[in-house]
Short mmCIF file of C-alpha atoms in Angstrom, two decimals:
data_model
loop_
_atom_site.label_atom_id
_atom_site.label_comp_id
_atom_site.label_asym_id
_atom_site.label_seq_id
_atom_site.Cartn_x
_atom_site.Cartn_y
_atom_site.Cartn_z
CA MET A 1 16.73 -14.01 -4.37
CA SER A 2 19.31 -16.48 -3.58
CA VAL A 3 22.20 -14.82 -1.31
CA LYS A 4 25.59 -16.74 -1.55
CA GLN A 5 27.56 -15.27 1.54
CA PRO A 6 28.77 -17.20 3.72
CA GLY A 7 28.15 -15.80 6.56
CA LEU A 8 24.32 -15.67 5.86
CA SER A 9 24.11 -19.40 5.25
CA GLY A 10 26.07 -20.95 7.65
CA LEU A 11 23.43 -18.82 10.16
CA ILE A 12 20.37 -20.03 8.27
CA HIS A 13 22.06 -23.72 8.96
CA THR A 14 22.54 -23.25 12.37
CA VAL A 15 18.63 -21.52 12.58
CA GLY A 16 17.11 -24.01 10.15
CA GLU A 17 19.30 -27.03 12.67
CA GLY A 18 18.20 -26.03 16.01
CA LEU A 19 14.41 -24.92 14.98
CA GLU A 20 14.72 -28.57 13.78
CA GLY A 21 12.07 -31.08 15.38
CA HIS A 22 10.67 -28.22 17.50
CA VAL A 23 9.15 -25.52 15.20
CA SER A 24 6.24 -28.44 13.77
CA ASN A 25 3.32 -27.15 11.02
CA ARG A 26 0.67 -26.90 14.31
CA HIS A 27 3.53 -24.49 15.71
CA LEU A 28 3.40 -21.68 12.22
CA ALA A 29 -0.19 -22.79 12.87
CA LEU A 30 -0.70 -21.67 15.99
CA PHE A 31 1.17 -18.73 15.62
CA GLY A 32 -1.27 -17.55 12.29
CA ILE A 33 -4.82 -18.09 15.21
CA GLY A 34 -2.36 -16.65 18.21
CA PHE A 35 -2.02 -13.41 16.24
CA VAL A 36 -5.46 -13.15 15.24
CA GLY A 37 -6.53 -14.16 18.91
CA LEU A 38 -4.06 -11.15 20.38
CA PHE A 39 -5.18 -8.57 17.92
CA PHE A 40 -8.89 -9.46 16.89
CA ILE A 41 -10.85 -11.88 18.61
CA LEU A 42 -10.16 -10.64 22.52
CA PRO A 43 -10.49 -6.49 21.61
CA VAL A 44 -13.88 -8.29 20.27
CA LEU A 45 -14.35 -9.48 23.83
CA LEU A 46 -12.59 -7.10 25.90
CA LEU A 47 -15.79 -4.95 24.44
CA VAL A 48 -18.51 -6.65 26.43
CA PRO A 49 -16.97 -5.95 30.22
CA GLU A 50 -15.80 -2.47 27.81
CA SER A 51 -20.00 -2.23 27.44
CA LEU A 52 -21.15 -3.12 30.58
CA HIS A 53 -22.13 -0.40 33.69
CA LEU A 54 -20.00 -2.93 36.17
CA ASP A 55 -19.48 -0.50 39.03
CA SER A 56 -22.89 0.78 38.86
CA ALA A 57 -26.30 -0.80 40.52
CA THR A 58 -27.75 -0.91 37.01
CA PRO A 59 -24.46 -2.95 35.23
CA PHE A 60 -27.00 -3.65 31.62
CA GLU A 61 -27.95 0.15 31.48
CA SER A 62 -26.28 -0.02 28.08
CA TYR A 63 -27.76 -2.72 26.68
CA ARG A 64 -31.54 -1.04 28.28
CA ARG A 65 -30.63 1.52 26.03
CA VAL A 66 -30.21 -0.58 23.27
CA LEU A 67 -33.80 -1.58 23.26
CA ASN A 68 -34.85 2.21 22.59
CA GLY A 69 -36.32 1.65 19.38
CA ILE A 70 -34.70 4.45 17.01
CA TYR A 71 -31.43 1.94 17.75
CA ILE A 72 -33.98 -0.83 16.75
CA ASP A 73 -34.80 1.11 14.10
CA ALA A 74 -30.95 0.93 13.20
CA PHE A 75 -30.59 -3.07 13.84
CA VAL A 76 -34.31 -3.46 11.49
CA ARG A 77 -32.52 -0.93 8.47
CA SER A 78 -28.67 -3.03 8.41
CA PHE A 79 -30.25 -6.26 7.59
CA LEU A 80 -33.31 -5.27 5.83
CA PHE A 81 -30.89 -2.66 3.79
CA GLY A 82 -28.52 -5.90 3.61
CA ILE A 83 -31.02 -8.08 2.20
CA VAL A 84 -32.41 -5.35 -1.03
CA THR A 85 -29.05 -5.55 -1.44
CA THR A 86 -28.01 -8.99 -1.82
CA VAL A 87 -31.88 -9.06 -3.91
CA VAL A 88 -30.48 -6.38 -6.95
CA THR A 89 -26.38 -7.75 -6.72
CA LEU A 90 -27.45 -11.23 -7.04
CA ALA A 91 -29.79 -10.00 -9.83
CA LEU A 92 -27.67 -7.91 -12.09
CA ALA A 93 -24.04 -10.16 -11.17
CA TYR A 94 -26.61 -13.35 -12.37
CA LEU A 95 -26.71 -11.24 -15.74
CA LEU A 96 -22.79 -10.25 -16.12
CA SER A 97 -21.88 -13.54 -14.94
CA TYR A 98 -24.36 -15.14 -17.20
CA TYR A 99 -23.09 -13.65 -20.48
CA LEU A 100 -19.37 -13.17 -19.11
CA ALA A 101 -19.44 -17.46 -18.93
CA PHE A 102 -20.79 -18.31 -22.22
CA ALA A 103 -18.83 -15.14 -23.89
CA THR A 104 -16.14 -15.47 -26.12
CA GLU A 105 -12.63 -15.41 -25.30
CA ARG A 106 -12.43 -11.66 -26.84
CA VAL A 107 -15.81 -10.73 -24.87
CA ARG A 108 -14.39 -12.53 -21.62
CA ILE A 109 -11.49 -9.55 -21.25
CA ALA A 110 -14.25 -7.22 -19.98
CA MET A 111 -14.12 -9.31 -16.76
CA THR A 112 -10.86 -7.70 -16.00
CA LEU A 113 -13.31 -4.49 -16.07
CA ILE A 114 -15.18 -5.98 -13.38
CA ILE A 115 -11.84 -6.80 -11.23
CA VAL A 116 -10.65 -3.24 -12.08
CA PRO A 117 -13.30 -1.64 -9.17
CA LEU A 118 -12.21 -3.49 -6.45
CA TRP A 119 -9.37 -2.04 -7.09
CA ILE A 120 -10.65 1.24 -5.99
CA ALA A 121 -11.28 2.66 -3.13
CA TYR A 122 -14.83 2.74 -1.77
CA ILE A 123 -14.62 5.83 -0.74
CA VAL A 124 -14.18 7.33 -3.78
CA ARG A 125 -16.69 4.99 -5.26
CA TYR A 126 -18.94 6.23 -2.84
CA PHE A 127 -18.39 9.77 -4.20
CA GLY A 128 -18.31 9.15 -7.91
CA ILE A 129 -21.66 7.51 -7.11
CA LEU A 130 -22.65 11.03 -4.89
CA LEU A 131 -21.86 13.46 -7.58
CA PHE A 132 -23.98 11.78 -10.22
CA LEU A 133 -26.75 11.54 -7.55
CA SER A 134 -26.03 14.94 -6.84
CA PRO A 135 -29.02 18.06 -7.91
CA ALA A 136 -25.97 20.65 -9.16
CA GLY A 137 -23.66 17.25 -10.27
CA PRO A 138 -22.60 16.75 -13.67
CA PHE A 139 -24.95 14.47 -14.50
CA ALA A 140 -27.88 17.14 -13.57
CA ASP A 141 -25.60 18.88 -15.48
CA LEU A 142 -25.19 17.05 -18.98
CA THR A 143 -28.33 16.30 -19.46
CA GLY A 144 -30.51 18.61 -17.53
CA ILE A 145 -32.42 15.46 -15.39
CA GLU A 146 -31.95 15.90 -12.00
CA PRO A 147 -32.27 12.51 -9.93
CA GLY A 148 -34.03 13.91 -7.14
CA LEU A 149 -32.84 10.36 -4.79
CA LEU A 150 -29.54 11.71 -3.06
CA PHE A 151 -29.54 10.99 1.32
CA THR A 152 -32.70 8.94 0.05
CA THR A 153 -32.68 5.04 0.68
CA PRO A 154 -32.82 4.44 -3.39
CA ALA A 155 -29.60 6.16 -2.92
CA VAL A 156 -27.99 4.07 -0.27
CA ILE A 157 -29.05 0.86 -1.76
CA ILE A 158 -27.50 2.12 -5.27
CA GLY A 159 -24.09 2.60 -3.51
CA LEU A 160 -23.97 -0.41 -1.66
CA ALA A 161 -24.85 -2.35 -4.92
CA ASN A 162 -22.57 -0.57 -6.87
CA VAL A 163 -19.88 -0.82 -4.52
CA TYR A 164 -20.13 -4.57 -3.49
CA LEU A 165 -21.40 -6.02 -6.96
CA PRO A 166 -17.62 -7.34 -8.27
CA PHE A 167 -17.66 -9.64 -4.84
CA ALA A 168 -20.81 -11.01 -6.18
CA VAL A 169 -19.36 -11.45 -9.70
CA LEU A 170 -16.52 -13.82 -8.81
CA PRO A 171 -18.11 -16.71 -7.31
CA LEU A 172 -20.94 -16.73 -9.52
CA TYR A 173 -18.50 -16.50 -12.52
CA ASN A 174 -16.69 -19.25 -11.32
CA SER A 175 -19.41 -21.28 -10.39
CA LEU A 176 -21.25 -20.85 -14.06
CA ASN A 177 -17.60 -21.28 -15.69
CA ALA A 178 -17.62 -24.51 -14.15
CA ILE A 179 -20.62 -26.30 -15.45
CA ASP A 180 -19.73 -28.59 -17.96
CA GLU A 181 -20.97 -27.66 -21.61
CA GLU A 182 -22.15 -30.61 -22.85
CA LEU A 183 -24.73 -31.40 -20.14
CA ILE A 184 -26.13 -27.81 -21.07
CA ASN A 185 -25.86 -29.67 -25.37
CA ALA A 186 -27.79 -33.30 -23.49
CA SER A 187 -30.74 -30.51 -22.04
CA ARG A 188 -30.97 -28.50 -25.72
CA VAL A 189 -30.06 -31.98 -27.87
CA LEU A 190 -33.65 -33.45 -25.26
CA GLY A 191 -35.78 -30.51 -26.66
CA ALA A 192 -35.26 -28.21 -23.85
CA ASN A 193 -35.65 -25.14 -25.04
CA LYS A 194 -32.97 -22.00 -23.64
CA TRP A 195 -35.22 -20.70 -20.57
CA ARG A 196 -36.27 -24.65 -19.10
CA THR A 197 -32.26 -25.18 -19.50
CA ILE A 198 -31.53 -22.04 -17.87
CA ALA A 199 -34.25 -23.13 -14.85
CA LYS A 200 -33.46 -27.04 -14.84
CA VAL A 201 -30.45 -26.87 -15.47
CA ILE A 202 -27.43 -23.66 -15.39
CA PHE A 203 -29.44 -22.19 -12.17
CA PRO A 204 -29.78 -25.48 -10.08
CA LEU A 205 -25.66 -25.26 -10.76
CA SER A 206 -24.76 -22.75 -10.05
CA LEU A 207 -26.63 -22.37 -6.38
CA PRO A 208 -23.27 -22.62 -4.15
CA GLY A 209 -21.77 -19.97 -6.09
CA LEU A 210 -25.36 -17.79 -5.78
CA VAL A 211 -25.16 -18.36 -1.93
CA ALA A 212 -21.49 -17.86 -2.04
CA ALA A 213 -22.41 -14.54 -3.63
CA GLY A 214 -25.94 -13.69 -1.74
CA LEU A 215 -23.67 -14.77 2.21
CA ILE A 216 -20.85 -11.82 1.35
CA VAL A 217 -22.77 -9.28 -0.60
CA PHE A 218 -25.51 -9.46 2.92
CA ILE A 219 -22.65 -9.57 5.26
CA LEU A 220 -20.70 -6.51 3.79
CA ALA A 221 -24.15 -4.13 3.20
CA ALA A 222 -25.59 -5.10 6.93
CA GLY A 223 -22.09 -3.12 8.46
CA SER A 224 -21.09 -0.99 5.92
CA PHE A 225 -20.71 2.59 7.00
CA LEU A 226 -19.51 4.55 4.61
CA GLY A 227 -23.14 4.05 2.22
CA PRO A 228 -25.51 5.43 4.08
CA ALA A 229 -23.28 7.87 5.28
CA VAL A 230 -22.20 9.18 2.13
CA LEU A 231 -25.73 8.60 0.30
CA GLY A 232 -28.25 8.80 2.77
CA GLY A 233 -29.88 11.35 5.57
CA PRO A 234 -31.02 10.25 9.16
CA ARG A 235 -33.31 8.32 7.78
CA GLN A 236 -31.48 6.14 6.52
CA THR A 237 -28.28 5.28 9.04
CA MET A 238 -27.57 1.99 9.71
CA ILE A 239 -25.89 0.28 13.01
CA ALA A 240 -22.07 0.48 11.57
CA ASN A 241 -23.11 4.60 11.66
CA VAL A 242 -24.92 4.77 15.05
CA ILE A 243 -21.83 2.86 16.84
CA ALA A 244 -19.43 5.81 14.81
CA GLN A 245 -21.42 8.11 15.98
CA ALA A 246 -21.95 7.00 19.89
CA PHE A 247 -18.16 6.78 20.16
CA LEU A 248 -17.07 8.90 18.07
CA ASP A 249 -19.42 12.14 18.76
CA ASN A 250 -20.68 10.96 22.00
CA PHE A 251 -17.37 9.55 23.66
CA ASN A 252 -19.56 7.24 24.89
CA ILE A 253 -18.19 3.60 24.87
CA GLN A 254 -20.08 1.87 26.85
CA PHE A 255 -23.43 2.20 24.50
CA ALA A 256 -21.01 1.97 21.66
CA SER A 257 -19.08 -1.09 22.58
CA ALA A 258 -23.49 -2.60 24.07
CA LEU A 259 -24.42 -2.16 19.72
CA ALA A 260 -21.06 -3.63 18.73
CA ILE A 261 -21.89 -6.98 20.71
CA VAL A 262 -25.09 -7.02 19.89
CA TYR A 263 -24.71 -6.12 16.41
CA THR A 264 -22.04 -8.95 16.40
CA VAL A 265 -24.49 -11.84 18.07
CA LEU A 266 -26.66 -11.25 15.34
CA LEU A 267 -24.66 -12.29 13.16
CA VAL A 268 -22.96 -15.24 14.41
CA ALA A 269 -26.31 -15.97 14.94
CA LEU A 270 -27.66 -15.62 11.90
CA LEU A 271 -24.46 -17.19 9.99
CA PHE A 272 -24.65 -20.82 12.40
CA VAL A 273 -28.75 -20.31 11.44
CA PHE A 274 -26.76 -20.40 8.04
CA ASN A 275 -24.66 -23.02 8.48
CA ALA A 276 -27.37 -24.91 8.96
CA VAL A 277 -28.39 -25.12 5.92
CA PHE A 278 -25.07 -24.52 4.05
CA SER A 279 -21.83 -25.53 5.10
CA LEU A 280 -20.60 -21.71 6.29
CA GLN A 281 -16.84 -23.03 5.17
CA GLU A 282 -17.34 -24.54 1.60
CA VAL A 283 -19.20 -21.02 0.98
CA LEU A 284 -16.43 -19.36 2.19
CA GLU A 285 -13.95 -21.19 0.35
CA LYS A 286 -15.97 -19.68 -2.90
CA ILE A 287 -15.17 -16.17 -2.00
CA MET B 1 -36.41 -22.12 -38.38
CA SER B 2 -38.40 -19.30 -39.35
CA THR B 3 -36.75 -15.93 -40.14
CA SER B 4 -39.37 -14.37 -37.78
CA THR B 5 -38.21 -16.60 -34.88
CA SER B 6 -34.41 -15.79 -36.16
CA ALA B 7 -35.23 -11.95 -35.82
CA THR B 8 -36.70 -12.25 -32.15
CA THR B 9 -33.73 -14.32 -31.01
CA ARG B 10 -31.07 -11.70 -32.67
CA LEU B 11 -32.91 -8.98 -30.89
CA ARG B 12 -33.30 -10.57 -27.15
CA GLY B 13 -29.43 -10.58 -27.79
CA LEU B 14 -29.38 -7.42 -28.51
CA SER B 15 -31.55 -6.35 -25.48
CA PHE B 16 -29.84 -8.08 -23.64
CA ARG B 17 -26.39 -7.22 -24.67
CA ALA B 18 -27.77 -3.73 -24.36
CA ILE B 19 -28.61 -4.70 -20.19
CA ILE B 20 -25.35 -5.84 -19.83
CA ALA B 21 -23.96 -2.61 -20.90
CA VAL B 22 -26.22 -0.30 -19.14
CA VAL B 23 -25.18 -3.17 -15.99
CA PHE B 24 -21.72 -2.17 -17.15
CA ALA B 25 -22.17 1.31 -17.04
CA PHE B 26 -23.46 1.02 -13.65
CA LEU B 27 -20.28 -0.41 -12.11
CA LEU B 28 -17.60 1.60 -14.35
CA LEU B 29 -19.34 5.42 -14.35
CA PRO B 30 -18.78 6.39 -10.54
CA VAL B 31 -15.22 5.75 -10.98
CA ILE B 32 -15.32 7.75 -14.23
CA ILE B 33 -16.81 10.70 -13.36
CA VAL B 34 -14.22 10.98 -10.52
CA VAL B 35 -11.57 11.72 -12.32
CA LEU B 36 -13.34 13.23 -15.62
CA THR B 37 -15.07 16.35 -12.95
CA SER B 38 -10.84 16.51 -11.92
CA PHE B 39 -10.13 18.08 -14.72
CA THR B 40 -12.86 20.72 -14.82
CA THR B 41 -12.32 24.65 -14.94
CA GLN B 42 -14.79 25.29 -12.47
CA SER B 43 -14.89 25.25 -8.51
CA PHE B 44 -16.98 22.45 -7.92
CA PRO B 45 -16.70 19.14 -9.58
CA ALA B 46 -17.73 19.72 -12.93
CA ILE B 47 -17.65 18.03 -16.88
CA PRO B 48 -15.04 19.41 -18.64
CA GLN B 49 -16.90 21.43 -21.66
CA GLU B 50 -14.68 24.48 -22.34
CA GLY B 51 -10.61 22.60 -21.82
CA VAL B 52 -9.40 21.09 -19.21
CA SER B 53 -7.15 22.12 -16.38
CA LEU B 54 -4.88 20.57 -14.02
CA ALA B 55 -5.12 23.89 -11.49
CA TRP B 56 -6.40 21.59 -8.78
CA TYR B 57 -3.85 18.81 -8.97
CA GLU B 58 -1.28 22.20 -8.35
CA GLN B 59 -3.18 23.11 -5.54
CA LEU B 60 -3.17 19.71 -4.41
CA LEU B 61 0.30 19.41 -4.74
CA GLN B 62 1.23 23.02 -2.06
CA ASP B 63 -1.26 21.40 0.55
CA ASP B 64 0.84 20.02 3.03
CA LYS B 65 -1.93 18.15 4.93
CA LEU B 66 -2.57 16.11 2.03
CA ILE B 67 1.31 15.53 0.91
CA ASN B 68 1.22 14.59 4.51
CA ALA B 69 -1.63 11.45 4.30
CA LEU B 70 -0.31 9.93 1.02
CA THR B 71 2.60 9.52 3.15
CA VAL B 72 1.15 8.58 6.09
CA SER B 73 -1.08 5.54 3.45
CA LEU B 74 2.00 4.72 1.75
CA VAL B 75 3.89 4.19 4.56
CA VAL B 76 1.19 1.83 6.33
CA ALA B 77 -0.23 0.65 3.44
CA THR B 78 3.64 -1.00 2.35
CA ALA B 79 4.44 -1.89 6.02
CA SER B 80 1.34 -4.37 6.61
CA ALA B 81 1.57 -5.19 3.22
CA ILE B 82 5.04 -6.88 4.55
CA LEU B 83 3.80 -7.88 7.68
CA SER B 84 0.71 -9.13 7.13
CA GLY B 85 2.21 -11.29 3.99
CA ILE B 86 4.86 -12.75 6.84
CA ILE B 87 2.00 -13.31 9.07
CA GLY B 88 -0.82 -14.55 6.60
CA THR B 89 1.83 -17.01 4.63
CA ILE B 90 2.92 -18.49 8.11
CA ALA B 91 -0.45 -19.28 9.42
CA ALA B 92 -1.26 -21.01 5.81
CA ILE B 93 1.35 -23.72 5.57
CA GLY B 94 0.87 -24.59 9.09
CA PHE B 95 -2.63 -24.90 8.73
CA VAL B 96 -2.72 -26.65 5.17
CA ARG B 97 -0.10 -29.20 6.62
CA ALA B 98 -0.76 -29.53 9.38
CA GLU B 99 -3.77 -32.04 11.20
CA PHE B 100 -5.56 -31.26 14.58
CA PRO B 101 -9.11 -31.96 15.07
CA TYR B 102 -11.71 -28.58 14.01
CA LYS B 103 -9.08 -26.84 12.03
CA GLN B 104 -11.55 -25.97 9.04
CA GLN B 105 -13.59 -24.43 12.24
CA VAL B 106 -10.49 -23.25 13.56
CA SER B 107 -9.12 -21.60 10.04
CA THR B 108 -12.48 -19.82 9.54
CA VAL B 109 -11.71 -17.53 12.96
CA MET B 110 -9.03 -16.78 10.33
CA LEU B 111 -11.35 -15.29 8.19
CA LEU B 112 -13.33 -13.49 10.63
CA PRO B 113 -12.07 -9.90 10.26
CA MET B 114 -13.20 -10.27 6.80
CA ILE B 115 -16.26 -10.90 8.72
CA ILE B 116 -16.95 -8.90 11.38
CA SER B 117 -18.03 -5.22 10.61
CA PRO B 118 -15.08 -3.28 10.17
CA VAL B 119 -16.47 -0.20 12.53
CA ILE B 120 -16.19 -3.15 15.02
CA THR B 121 -13.52 -4.16 14.54
CA GLY B 122 -11.91 -0.15 14.55
CA ILE B 123 -13.65 0.38 18.13
CA ALA B 124 -12.43 -2.87 19.84
CA LEU B 125 -8.33 -2.66 18.10
CA VAL B 126 -8.73 1.36 19.63
CA ARG B 127 -9.63 0.86 23.31
CA TYR B 128 -7.30 -2.45 22.92
CA PHE B 129 -4.43 -0.76 22.18
CA GLY B 130 -5.36 2.12 24.49
CA THR B 131 -5.09 -0.45 26.96
CA ILE B 132 -1.67 -2.56 25.64
CA GLN B 133 -0.60 1.18 25.82
CA LEU B 134 0.61 0.63 22.03
CA PRO B 135 1.19 4.37 20.59
CA SER B 136 -1.23 5.14 18.55
CA GLY B 137 -1.11 6.97 14.46
CA TYR B 138 1.48 4.38 12.89
CA PRO B 139 1.65 1.66 14.75
CA ALA B 140 -2.16 1.37 15.97
CA LEU B 141 -2.70 2.19 11.57
CA VAL B 142 -0.26 -0.74 10.90
CA LEU B 143 -1.37 -2.89 13.03
CA GLY B 144 -5.14 -2.33 12.36
CA HIS B 145 -4.38 -2.67 8.80
CA THR B 146 -2.42 -5.63 8.70
CA VAL B 147 -5.13 -6.97 10.56
CA LEU B 148 -7.70 -6.50 8.54
CA SER B 149 -5.83 -7.77 5.39
CA LEU B 150 -4.78 -10.93 6.99
CA PRO B 151 -6.91 -13.14 5.88
CA TYR B 152 -6.61 -12.11 2.00
CA VAL B 153 -2.69 -12.91 2.15
CA PHE B 154 -4.25 -16.37 4.23
CA LEU B 155 -7.08 -16.92 1.97
CA LEU B 156 -4.16 -17.17 -0.92
CA VAL B 157 -1.51 -18.70 0.46
CA ARG B 158 -2.98 -21.83 1.08
CA SER B 159 -4.85 -21.54 -1.80
CA GLU B 160 -1.19 -21.95 -3.63
CA LEU B 161 -0.54 -24.29 -1.41
CA LEU B 162 -3.47 -26.75 -1.13
CA THR B 163 -1.89 -27.57 -4.97
CA PHE B 164 1.82 -27.60 -3.57
CA ASP B 165 3.75 -30.88 -4.42
CA GLU B 166 4.82 -31.74 -0.32
CA ASP B 167 7.14 -34.43 -2.31
CA LEU B 168 9.99 -31.94 -3.34
CA GLU B 169 10.08 -30.84 -0.09
CA ARG B 170 11.15 -34.84 1.10
CA ALA B 171 13.34 -34.76 -1.57
CA SER B 172 14.97 -31.36 0.13
CA ARG B 173 14.75 -33.17 3.41
CA VAL B 174 16.15 -36.64 2.50
CA LEU B 175 19.17 -34.70 0.40
CA GLY B 176 20.05 -33.37 4.09
CA ALA B 177 18.89 -29.96 4.23
CA ASP B 178 17.59 -28.11 7.54
CA PRO B 179 14.11 -27.10 7.22
CA VAL B 180 14.54 -23.31 6.45
CA THR B 181 17.45 -24.19 4.13
CA THR B 182 14.16 -26.42 2.15
CA PHE B 183 11.94 -23.26 2.43
CA ARG B 184 14.63 -21.27 1.57
CA ASN B 185 15.40 -22.81 -1.68
CA VAL B 186 12.05 -25.03 -2.97
CA THR B 187 9.09 -24.09 -1.17
CA GLY B 188 9.41 -20.14 -0.78
CA PRO B 189 10.89 -19.64 -4.33
CA ILE B 190 7.24 -22.13 -5.58
CA ILE B 191 4.55 -20.66 -3.52
CA SER B 192 6.42 -17.19 -3.09
CA PRO B 193 3.34 -15.96 -6.70
CA ALA B 194 0.85 -15.39 -4.32
CA ILE B 195 2.86 -14.08 -1.28
CA LEU B 196 3.63 -11.36 -3.21
CA ALA B 197 0.38 -11.65 -5.06
CA GLY B 198 -1.34 -11.30 -1.09
CA GLY B 199 1.24 -8.79 -0.13
CA PHE B 200 0.01 -6.41 -3.14
CA ILE B 201 -3.99 -7.00 -2.03
CA ALA B 202 -3.13 -6.60 1.52
CA PHE B 203 -1.50 -2.91 0.24
CA VAL B 204 -4.56 -1.86 -1.51
CA VAL B 205 -6.47 -3.40 1.16
CA SER B 206 -4.43 -0.73 3.81
CA PHE B 207 -4.13 2.10 1.10
CA GLY B 208 -8.38 2.49 0.79
CA GLU B 209 -9.57 1.40 4.33
CA PHE B 210 -11.96 3.86 5.44
CA THR B 211 -14.06 2.49 8.28
CA ALA B 212 -12.04 1.00 10.85
CA THR B 213 -9.17 3.48 10.03
CA GLN B 214 -11.10 6.22 11.19
CA PHE B 215 -10.96 5.07 14.99
CA LEU B 216 -6.74 4.67 14.65
CA ILE B 217 -5.27 7.74 13.53
CA SER B 218 -3.94 10.33 15.66
CA PRO B 219 -2.92 13.79 14.45
CA GLY B 220 -0.70 13.98 11.69
CA THR B 221 -1.33 10.45 9.79
CA SER B 222 -5.19 10.63 8.49
CA THR B 223 -4.40 8.70 5.60
CA VAL B 224 -6.36 9.71 2.25
CA PRO B 225 -8.78 7.98 2.17
CA VAL B 226 -9.48 9.89 6.47
CA VAL B 227 -8.89 12.81 4.27
CA ILE B 228 -11.45 12.28 1.26
CA TYR B 229 -14.23 11.86 4.16
CA THR B 230 -13.10 14.84 5.75
CA MET B 231 -13.62 17.33 2.30
CA LEU B 232 -16.79 15.32 1.22
CA ARG B 233 -18.67 16.62 4.40
CA THR B 234 -16.88 20.25 4.57
CA GLY B 235 -18.29 20.68 0.60
CA LEU B 236 -17.31 19.56 -2.50
CA THR B 237 -14.57 21.23 -4.63
CA PRO B 238 -12.48 20.00 -7.53
CA THR B 239 -9.40 19.01 -4.92
CA ILE B 240 -11.58 15.34 -3.86
CA ASN B 241 -11.85 14.66 -7.15
CA ALA B 242 -7.81 15.41 -7.42
CA LEU B 243 -7.36 13.50 -4.55
CA SER B 244 -8.74 10.56 -5.63
CA VAL B 245 -7.46 10.05 -9.01
CA VAL B 246 -4.20 10.20 -7.18
CA LEU B 247 -5.22 7.07 -5.18
CA ILE B 248 -6.85 5.44 -8.02
CA VAL B 249 -3.59 5.65 -9.96
CA ILE B 250 -1.30 4.26 -7.09
CA MET B 251 -3.77 1.51 -6.05
CA LEU B 252 -4.13 0.40 -10.16
CA VAL B 253 -0.51 0.40 -10.77
CA VAL B 254 0.04 -1.79 -7.50
CA ALA B 255 -2.45 -3.68 -9.37
CA LEU B 256 -0.98 -3.95 -12.25
CA SER B 257 2.69 -4.67 -11.00
CA SER B 258 1.28 -7.48 -9.05
CA ARG B 259 0.17 -9.24 -12.09
CA ARG B 260 2.97 -8.57 -14.05
CA LEU B 261 5.26 -9.86 -11.14
CA THR B 262 3.28 -12.81 -10.05
CA SER B 263 2.63 -13.97 -13.23
CA SER B 264 5.80 -14.09 -15.03
#
C-alpha cells in the first residue's frame, strides 16, 4: 500500500499540514452524524409533512384512516408475530448456543455453519422455506406428506424464526461462552445438580445475551416485509406490507407516510420503555 | 453412580443431540433445498431423482434481463461497500476518539438504519431523493445501500479502535508526522482488516437487500433480489433456483475471501 511517489507523498503531507489543527476527531464524528442525518434522519422526518394533507381542510385525514380496524389489525399482528417469533427463536437459539458453548473444540467449528445463513440473502432463504412448505414441493414429493402450512400464520413464524435465528445465536453464544467454568464447577461441587446449575448459575449469567438477542429479533421480525409477503396470505399482512402496498400499488404516499410515522413512533416508544429497564446502548453493543 | 443413571444420562445426551440436529437442519435445509432443486430436469423446482441438469443455468445465461440485474447488483454492492467503508471508518474514528456530551446516545443514531424497518427507509429515501432531484437508478441505489450498510461498518471499525493502542499514534506525531501521514502509515494499516471486513459485510448487505431496494429501482436497474421476488410472484420455475444459487455463490465467495484477507 505504501506508494513512494514523491509527488503523492508530498501532496499528502501538504494536505496533512493544512488539516493540522483544523480537523479534529469531533469533526469526524460530526461528519458521520451529518451523513446519517442528511440521508436517513431527515428523509424519515420529512415523512411527517408528507403524511399531512396540509393544503386541505382535513390535515389529519390519513391518520384518521390509520385508525380503521384493518390497519389496527396489521399493527397488532406485527407486534404479535414479532413476540411469537422472538419466543420461538430464543428457545431454538438457546439450545444451539448452550450446546456450542459447552461443546468440544471440534464441534465448535459448527459455529461457522450457523453464521453461513447470515451471508445468504433473505429472499433466497424465504424461497427455500416456500419450497419446503409447497403442497407439490420437494418435501411433499419425497415424503408424501403435504404440509398444509403455506400462506398460514405458522408458515410466517417458521420463516421469520429461521431467518433471524443466527442473529439470536451470536449474542447468546457470546454470553454463554463468557461464563467462567469455575462458577459452574463450584455449583456442582456444592451439590447442585445439572438443572439447578442451569437455573441458578448459567441462565442468570446469560441474561444480557438473551435480552440482546430478543430485542434484535423482535425489531427485525416486527418490521419484516418479506416474511409475510412470501409465506403469508392476506390474513398474515404485517405493517411493512401495508406500507409497501399503499405506496407501490395504490400510490397513496400520504397514507403510506402516516402508517410509517405511526409505526416508527410506536417502536421508538417501545424502545424507550425497554431502555428504562435495560440500557439500550449496552444491549446494542452485544449485537 | 449406578449403571441405570449413567444410561439415562447418555440417553438424555443423545436426545439433546437429536434436538440440536433438528434445529441445525431447520436452519440450513431451506438453503440446501434451493441449491439441490436448481439441478432438476423437470420444469418446476424438484429434487433431482433421475439425473441432474444444468439446463436452468443455461437459460439464465441467455436471459439479458437477469444478466443485467447481476451487473447492477455487483456495481451497486461494490460502490456502496467502498462508500460505507470510508464513511463508517471516519465516523468510528470520530466517535471513539472525540469526547462530547451525550456521546453514547448520539452514537445510537448511527445504528438507526439497522433498527428502523427497511420499508420505512425505502419510502423515506425515494421521496427524499425525488425532492433533492438525485437521479433514480444507480445514484439512488448506491446512496440508499450505503446508508443501510453503514451501521455494520461503524460497529466493526469501532470495536477494533476500542482496543487500539493510541501511544503508537502519539509516537508518530512526536516524530514529526502530520495527522494524515500518521493515519496512512500507522493507524490505517492496523485497523485496515476491520475496515476491509466492514466493506465486505457492506457488500453482502447491499447484494441481498430487497425491502428498501424495491422502492429505489428504476426501469433497467433491477437488482437480483428484486428479480427473484418478481419471479416468485409470477410462478415457480427452476430459473429462480439457478439465479438464487448464483447469488449464494457470489455472497459466500465474498464472505470467505473476507475471512481469508482479514485474518492474515
